[in-house]
Short mmCIF file of C-alpha atoms in Angstrom, two decimals:
data_model
loop_
_atom_site.label_atom_id
_atom_site.label_comp_id
_atom_site.label_asym_id
_atom_site.label_seq_id
_atom_site.Cartn_x
_atom_site.Cartn_y
_atom_site.Cartn_z
CA UNK A 1 -175.54 21.65 49.99
CA UNK A 2 -174.71 25.20 51.78
CA UNK A 3 -174.98 28.43 50.50
CA UNK A 4 -170.99 28.61 51.27
CA UNK A 5 -170.04 25.17 49.57
CA UNK A 6 -172.29 24.12 45.84
CA UNK A 7 -171.77 21.04 45.66
CA UNK A 8 -171.12 20.17 49.50
CA UNK A 9 -173.96 19.00 52.11
CA UNK A 10 -174.31 19.28 55.07
CA UNK A 11 -175.79 16.35 57.35
CA UNK A 12 -179.08 18.15 58.38
CA UNK A 13 -179.38 19.37 54.96
CA UNK A 14 -181.68 17.73 52.58
CA UNK A 15 -181.15 14.88 49.54
CA UNK A 16 -182.17 16.83 46.17
CA UNK A 17 -179.84 15.68 44.36
CA UNK A 18 -181.64 13.84 41.00
CA UNK A 19 -184.68 14.07 38.26
CA UNK A 20 -187.76 15.49 39.96
CA UNK A 21 -191.11 15.94 37.55
CA UNK A 22 -193.63 17.53 37.79
CA UNK A 23 -197.40 15.19 37.82
CA UNK A 24 -198.05 15.56 34.02
CA UNK A 25 -193.72 15.60 33.38
CA UNK A 26 -194.10 18.89 31.01
CA UNK A 27 -191.63 20.37 33.81
CA UNK A 28 -188.87 18.33 34.68
CA UNK A 29 -185.79 19.49 36.25
CA UNK A 30 -182.48 17.69 37.26
CA UNK A 31 -180.44 18.78 40.41
CA UNK A 32 -176.86 18.05 39.88
CA UNK A 33 -174.39 17.02 42.54
CA UNK A 34 -172.20 20.03 41.70
CA UNK A 35 -174.78 22.37 42.20
CA UNK A 36 -176.10 23.74 38.76
CA UNK A 37 -179.59 22.47 38.10
CA UNK A 38 -181.03 21.88 34.34
CA UNK A 39 -185.29 21.77 33.62
CA UNK A 40 -186.64 20.62 30.50
CA UNK A 41 -189.83 22.60 29.59
CA UNK A 42 -192.10 20.60 26.93
CA UNK A 43 -189.43 19.34 24.17
CA UNK A 44 -188.14 22.19 25.01
CA UNK A 45 -184.55 20.78 26.48
CA UNK A 46 -182.29 23.61 28.72
CA UNK A 47 -185.34 25.84 28.89
CA UNK A 48 -183.70 27.02 32.36
CA UNK A 49 -180.37 26.75 34.03
CA UNK A 50 -178.38 28.02 36.75
CA UNK A 51 -177.00 27.15 40.24
CA UNK A 52 -178.97 25.73 43.67
CA UNK A 53 -178.15 25.97 46.83
CA UNK A 54 -180.03 24.22 50.07
CA UNK A 55 -180.17 24.74 53.78
CA UNK A 56 -182.50 22.46 55.66
CA UNK A 57 -185.31 21.97 53.37
CA UNK A 58 -185.27 25.18 51.72
CA UNK A 59 -183.59 25.64 48.19
CA UNK A 60 -182.67 28.81 46.20
CA UNK A 61 -181.97 28.43 42.69
CA UNK A 62 -180.41 31.14 41.35
CA UNK A 63 -180.68 31.52 36.92
CA UNK A 64 -177.79 32.05 34.60
CA UNK A 65 -179.70 35.18 33.14
CA UNK A 66 -179.98 36.56 36.77
CA UNK A 67 -183.80 35.32 37.74
CA UNK A 68 -183.98 34.24 41.22
CA UNK A 69 -186.36 31.59 42.73
CA UNK A 70 -187.24 29.27 46.10
CA UNK A 71 -188.86 25.86 47.04
CA UNK A 72 -189.12 23.61 49.60
CA UNK A 73 -189.20 20.06 50.38
CA UNK A 74 -191.65 18.82 52.12
CA UNK A 75 -192.63 15.39 52.97
CA UNK A 76 -190.48 14.16 50.07
CA UNK A 77 -192.16 16.43 47.38
CA UNK A 78 -190.52 19.57 46.09
CA UNK A 79 -192.45 22.78 45.85
CA UNK A 80 -190.48 25.38 43.63
CA UNK A 81 -192.35 28.67 43.64
CA UNK A 82 -196.33 27.55 42.58
CA UNK A 83 -194.67 24.05 40.73
CA UNK A 84 -195.34 20.50 42.90
CA UNK A 85 -191.95 18.16 41.53
CA UNK A 86 -191.63 14.85 42.82
CA UNK A 87 -188.76 12.26 42.26
CA UNK A 88 -188.93 10.84 39.00
CA UNK A 89 -188.45 7.24 39.86
CA UNK A 90 -192.12 8.03 42.53
CA UNK A 91 -195.12 7.91 41.48
CA UNK A 92 -197.72 10.68 42.31
CA UNK A 93 -199.96 9.68 45.03
CA UNK A 94 -202.64 11.84 43.75
CA UNK A 95 -203.47 13.12 40.39
CA UNK A 96 -203.08 16.57 39.36
CA UNK A 97 -206.08 18.41 36.90
CA UNK A 98 -204.75 18.92 33.39
CA UNK A 99 -202.38 22.52 33.43
CA UNK A 100 -201.40 21.76 37.07
CA UNK A 101 -197.94 22.49 37.64
CA UNK A 102 -197.59 24.39 34.29
CA UNK A 103 -195.46 27.66 34.63
#
C-alpha cells in the first residue's frame, strides 16, 4: 500500500495484511487489505479503528478520531510505536516480561 492508494501494494512495500498480536495476546491488530485496521485490547473489541498506509516497511496510521501513529516492519516483527506485534500464526522467538507490550 502506498499513501496515494490505500489497499494497493507496490512490489517494494511490505506485506502486512493480517492479524498481529503482542506476545501476551492482549493487543490484537488486524490490518485489512483495504487499508483499514481494527485493534482490540483485552476484552475491548474495536478499541481503535482507522486507516493505515505502507511505504516500504514503514506504516502510517490515522485513527478514526484523528490520532496518528507510526510503525515499522523489521525481520517479520511489527514495531508499532512502543508495541511489538507478531503475526498471529507465528510464535515469538522470545518471551516478554509480564506487562510488556501494553499501553
